[in-house]
Amino acid sequence: MAYNHARSYRYFLRANTIAFVSSLSTILLLISGLPFRRRLFMWDLMVIMWLTVTSVALTYGISIYILTPKDSEPLGQIIEIGITVWCGLMALLLLGNTIRLLRIWQKKKHEIRLSATRKFVNSIYVNV
């Protein structure tokens, strides 16, 4: 594979390495004992899982594309379309969850400010 398809092999090796390292990172995060009740840790874990699954799918697509005989070209095109759709879906999910996380942070920030304002106003009334 490395000799006959040098360019594709580099992509395969990169995707396979990313899949391996991100899956190990996921396992390490799960067994580390971090407080996953916090949304930031859960969001990080979710992004790493998406990276893992996407890299495995990409590695699968590259390997099928390389190992498929050249006379059955439509299969290679189907794999390319599948990978493109998958990456688009992952990007859409990442964008949606990032927006959701930013809204949650904004809401908490507003609640903290509102709570601080209420405490300040209450302390003024108590002291007067």
mmCIF file of C-alpha atoms in Angstrom:
data_model
loop_
_atom_site.group_PDB
_atom_site.id
_atom_site.type_symbol
_atom_site.label_atom_id
_atom_site.label_comp_id
_atom_site.label_asym_id
_atom_site.label_seq_id
_atom_site.Cartn_x
_atom_site.Cartn_y
_atom_site.Cartn_z
ATOM 1 C CA MET A 1 0.000 0.000 0.000
ATOM 2 C CA ALA A 2 2.810 2.421 0.875
ATOM 3 C CA TYR A 3 4.604 1.722 -2.421
ATOM 4 C CA ASN A 4 1.661 1.538 -4.806
ATOM 5 C CA HIS A 5 -0.455 4.335 -3.312
ATOM 6 C CA ALA A 6 2.007 6.623 -1.533
ATOM 7 C CA ARG A 7 -0.281 9.671 -1.331
ATOM 8 C CA SER A 8 -3.323 7.724 -0.175
ATOM 9 C CA TYR A 9 -1.180 5.829 2.285
ATOM 10 C CA ARG A 10 -0.131 9.087 3.956
ATOM 11 C CA TYR A 11 -3.811 10.047 4.380
ATOM 12 C CA PHE A 12 -4.577 6.572 5.676
ATOM 13 C CA LEU A 13 -1.709 6.713 8.153
ATOM 14 C CA ARG A 14 -2.731 10.160 9.423
ATOM 15 C CA ALA A 15 -6.383 9.226 9.858
ATOM 16 C CA ASN A 16 -5.489 5.929 11.498
ATOM 17 C CA THR A 17 -3.068 7.633 13.917
ATOM 18 C CA ILE A 18 -5.642 10.293 14.819
ATOM 19 C CA ALA A 19 -8.235 7.570 15.434
ATOM 20 C CA PHE A 20 -5.845 5.616 17.626
ATOM 21 C CA VAL A 21 -4.654 8.580 19.695
ATOM 22 C CA SER A 22 -8.139 10.046 20.139
ATOM 23 C CA SER A 23 -9.567 6.684 21.181
ATOM 24 C CA LEU A 24 -6.790 6.328 23.745
ATOM 25 C CA SER A 25 -7.536 9.879 24.932
ATOM 26 C CA THR A 26 -11.206 9.006 25.326
ATOM 27 C CA ILE A 27 -10.367 5.941 27.384
ATOM 28 C CA LEU A 28 -7.933 7.947 29.504
ATOM 29 C CA LEU A 29 -10.512 10.677 30.139
ATOM 30 C CA LEU A 30 -13.149 8.127 31.122
ATOM 31 C CA ILE A 31 -10.925 6.344 33.625
ATOM 32 C CA SER A 32 -9.253 9.506 34.981
ATOM 33 C CA GLY A 33 -12.042 10.367 37.395
ATOM 34 C CA LEU A 34 -12.659 13.887 36.116
ATOM 35 C CA PRO A 35 -15.999 15.397 37.151
ATOM 36 C CA PHE A 36 -18.088 14.746 34.044
ATOM 37 C CA ARG A 37 -21.045 16.548 35.560
ATOM 38 C CA ARG A 38 -19.451 19.718 34.251
ATOM 39 C CA ARG A 39 -20.503 20.564 30.741
ATOM 40 C CA LEU A 40 -17.031 21.552 29.582
ATOM 41 C CA PHE A 41 -15.602 18.100 30.305
ATOM 42 C CA MET A 42 -18.560 16.444 28.629
ATOM 43 C CA TRP A 43 -18.195 18.716 25.608
ATOM 44 C CA ASP A 44 -14.473 17.881 25.371
ATOM 45 C CA LEU A 45 -15.225 14.187 25.610
ATOM 46 C CA MET A 46 -17.922 14.476 22.938
ATOM 47 C CA VAL A 47 -15.571 16.290 20.546
ATOM 48 C CA ILE A 48 -12.857 13.689 21.078
ATOM 49 C CA MET A 49 -15.380 10.909 20.429
ATOM 50 C CA TRP A 50 -16.484 12.620 17.208
ATOM 51 C CA LEU A 51 -12.858 12.900 16.159
ATOM 52 C CA THR A 52 -12.360 9.216 16.907
ATOM 53 C CA VAL A 53 -15.414 8.047 14.987
ATOM 54 C CA THR A 54 -14.701 10.359 12.056
ATOM 55 C CA SER A 55 -11.085 9.206 11.837
ATOM 56 C CA VAL A 56 -12.131 5.555 11.921
ATOM 57 C CA ALA A 57 -14.695 6.218 9.160
ATOM 58 C CA LEU A 58 -12.082 8.067 7.122
ATOM 59 C CA THR A 59 -9.573 5.253 7.578
ATOM 60 C CA TYR A 60 -12.207 2.740 6.476
ATOM 61 C CA GLY A 61 -13.066 4.806 3.411
ATOM 62 C CA ILE A 62 -9.435 5.198 2.375
ATOM 63 C CA SER A 63 -8.724 1.502 2.806
ATOM 64 C CA ILE A 64 -11.788 0.506 0.769
ATOM 65 C CA TYR A 65 -10.879 3.035 -1.903
ATOM 66 C CA ILE A 66 -7.305 1.717 -2.167
ATOM 67 C CA LEU A 67 -8.212 -1.977 -2.038
ATOM 68 C CA THR A 68 -11.086 -1.763 -4.536
ATOM 69 C CA PRO A 69 -10.058 -2.768 -8.050
ATOM 70 C CA LYS A 70 -9.874 0.098 -10.517
ATOM 71 C CA ASP A 71 -12.535 -1.418 -12.808
ATOM 72 C CA SER A 72 -15.217 -0.919 -10.105
ATOM 73 C CA GLU A 73 -14.763 2.860 -9.881
ATOM 74 C CA PRO A 74 -18.343 3.675 -8.743
ATOM 75 C CA LEU A 75 -17.585 2.057 -5.363
ATOM 76 C CA GLY A 76 -14.731 4.490 -4.839
ATOM 77 C CA GLN A 77 -17.004 7.402 -5.695
ATOM 78 C CA ILE A 78 -19.629 6.140 -3.263
ATOM 79 C CA ILE A 79 -17.012 5.990 -0.510
ATOM 80 C CA GLU A 80 -15.899 9.551 -1.334
ATOM 81 C CA ILE A 81 -19.501 10.768 -1.146
ATOM 82 C CA GLY A 82 -20.029 8.909 2.129
ATOM 83 C CA ILE A 83 -16.932 10.452 3.672
ATOM 84 C CA THR A 84 -17.937 13.918 2.485
ATOM 85 C CA VAL A 85 -21.448 13.557 3.929
ATOM 86 C CA TRP A 86 -20.059 12.184 7.193
ATOM 87 C CA CYS A 87 -17.584 15.038 7.615
ATOM 88 C CA GLY A 88 -20.318 17.547 6.806
ATOM 89 C CA LEU A 89 -22.589 15.998 9.424
ATOM 90 C CA MET A 90 -19.818 16.052 12.019
ATOM 91 C CA ALA A 91 -19.084 19.712 11.246
ATOM 92 C CA LEU A 92 -22.786 20.548 11.571
ATOM 93 C CA LEU A 93 -23.055 18.735 14.907
ATOM 94 C CA LEU A 94 -19.896 20.397 16.175
ATOM 95 C CA LEU A 95 -21.213 23.819 15.202
ATOM 96 C CA GLY A 96 -24.622 23.166 16.779
ATOM 97 C CA ASN A 97 -23.165 21.922 20.046
ATOM 98 C CA THR A 98 -20.672 24.775 20.174
ATOM 99 C CA ILE A 99 -23.516 27.267 19.795
ATOM 100 C CA ARG A 100 -25.456 25.432 22.501
ATOM 101 C CA LEU A 101 -22.449 25.512 24.834
ATOM 102 C CA LEU A 102 -21.936 29.236 24.225
ATOM 103 C CA ARG A 103 -25.610 29.909 25.007
ATOM 104 C CA ILE A 104 -25.334 27.964 28.260
ATOM 105 C CA TRP A 105 -22.221 29.937 29.224
ATOM 106 C CA GLN A 106 -23.948 33.195 28.352
ATOM 107 C CA LYS A 107 -26.999 32.234 30.425
ATOM 108 C CA LYS A 108 -24.838 31.311 33.427
ATOM 109 C CA LYS A 109 -22.881 34.521 33.092
ATOM 110 C CA HIS A 110 -26.134 36.485 33.078
ATOM 111 C CA GLU A 111 -27.406 34.570 36.128
ATOM 112 C CA ILE A 112 -24.168 35.301 38.011
ATOM 113 C CA ARG A 113 -24.418 38.997 37.204
ATOM 114 C CA LEU A 114 -28.086 39.075 38.225
ATOM 115 C CA SER A 115 -27.310 37.266 41.476
ATOM 116 C CA ALA A 116 -24.460 39.667 42.259
ATOM 117 C CA THR A 117 -26.735 42.633 41.580
ATOM 118 C CA ARG A 118 -29.432 41.222 43.873
ATOM 119 C CA LYS A 119 -26.901 40.616 46.652
ATOM 120 C CA PHE A 120 -25.600 44.144 46.280
ATOM 121 C CA VAL A 121 -29.088 45.658 46.373
ATOM 122 C CA ASN A 122 -30.037 43.519 49.385
ATOM 123 C CA SER A 123 -26.880 44.545 51.223
ATOM 124 C CA ILE A 124 -27.687 48.201 50.650
ATOM 125 C CA TYR A 125 -31.212 47.791 52.075
ATOM 126 C CA VAL A 126 -29.929 45.870 55.073
ATOM 127 C CA ASN A 127 -27.286 48.483 55.889
ATOM 128 C CA VAL A 128 -29.677 51.452 55.616
#
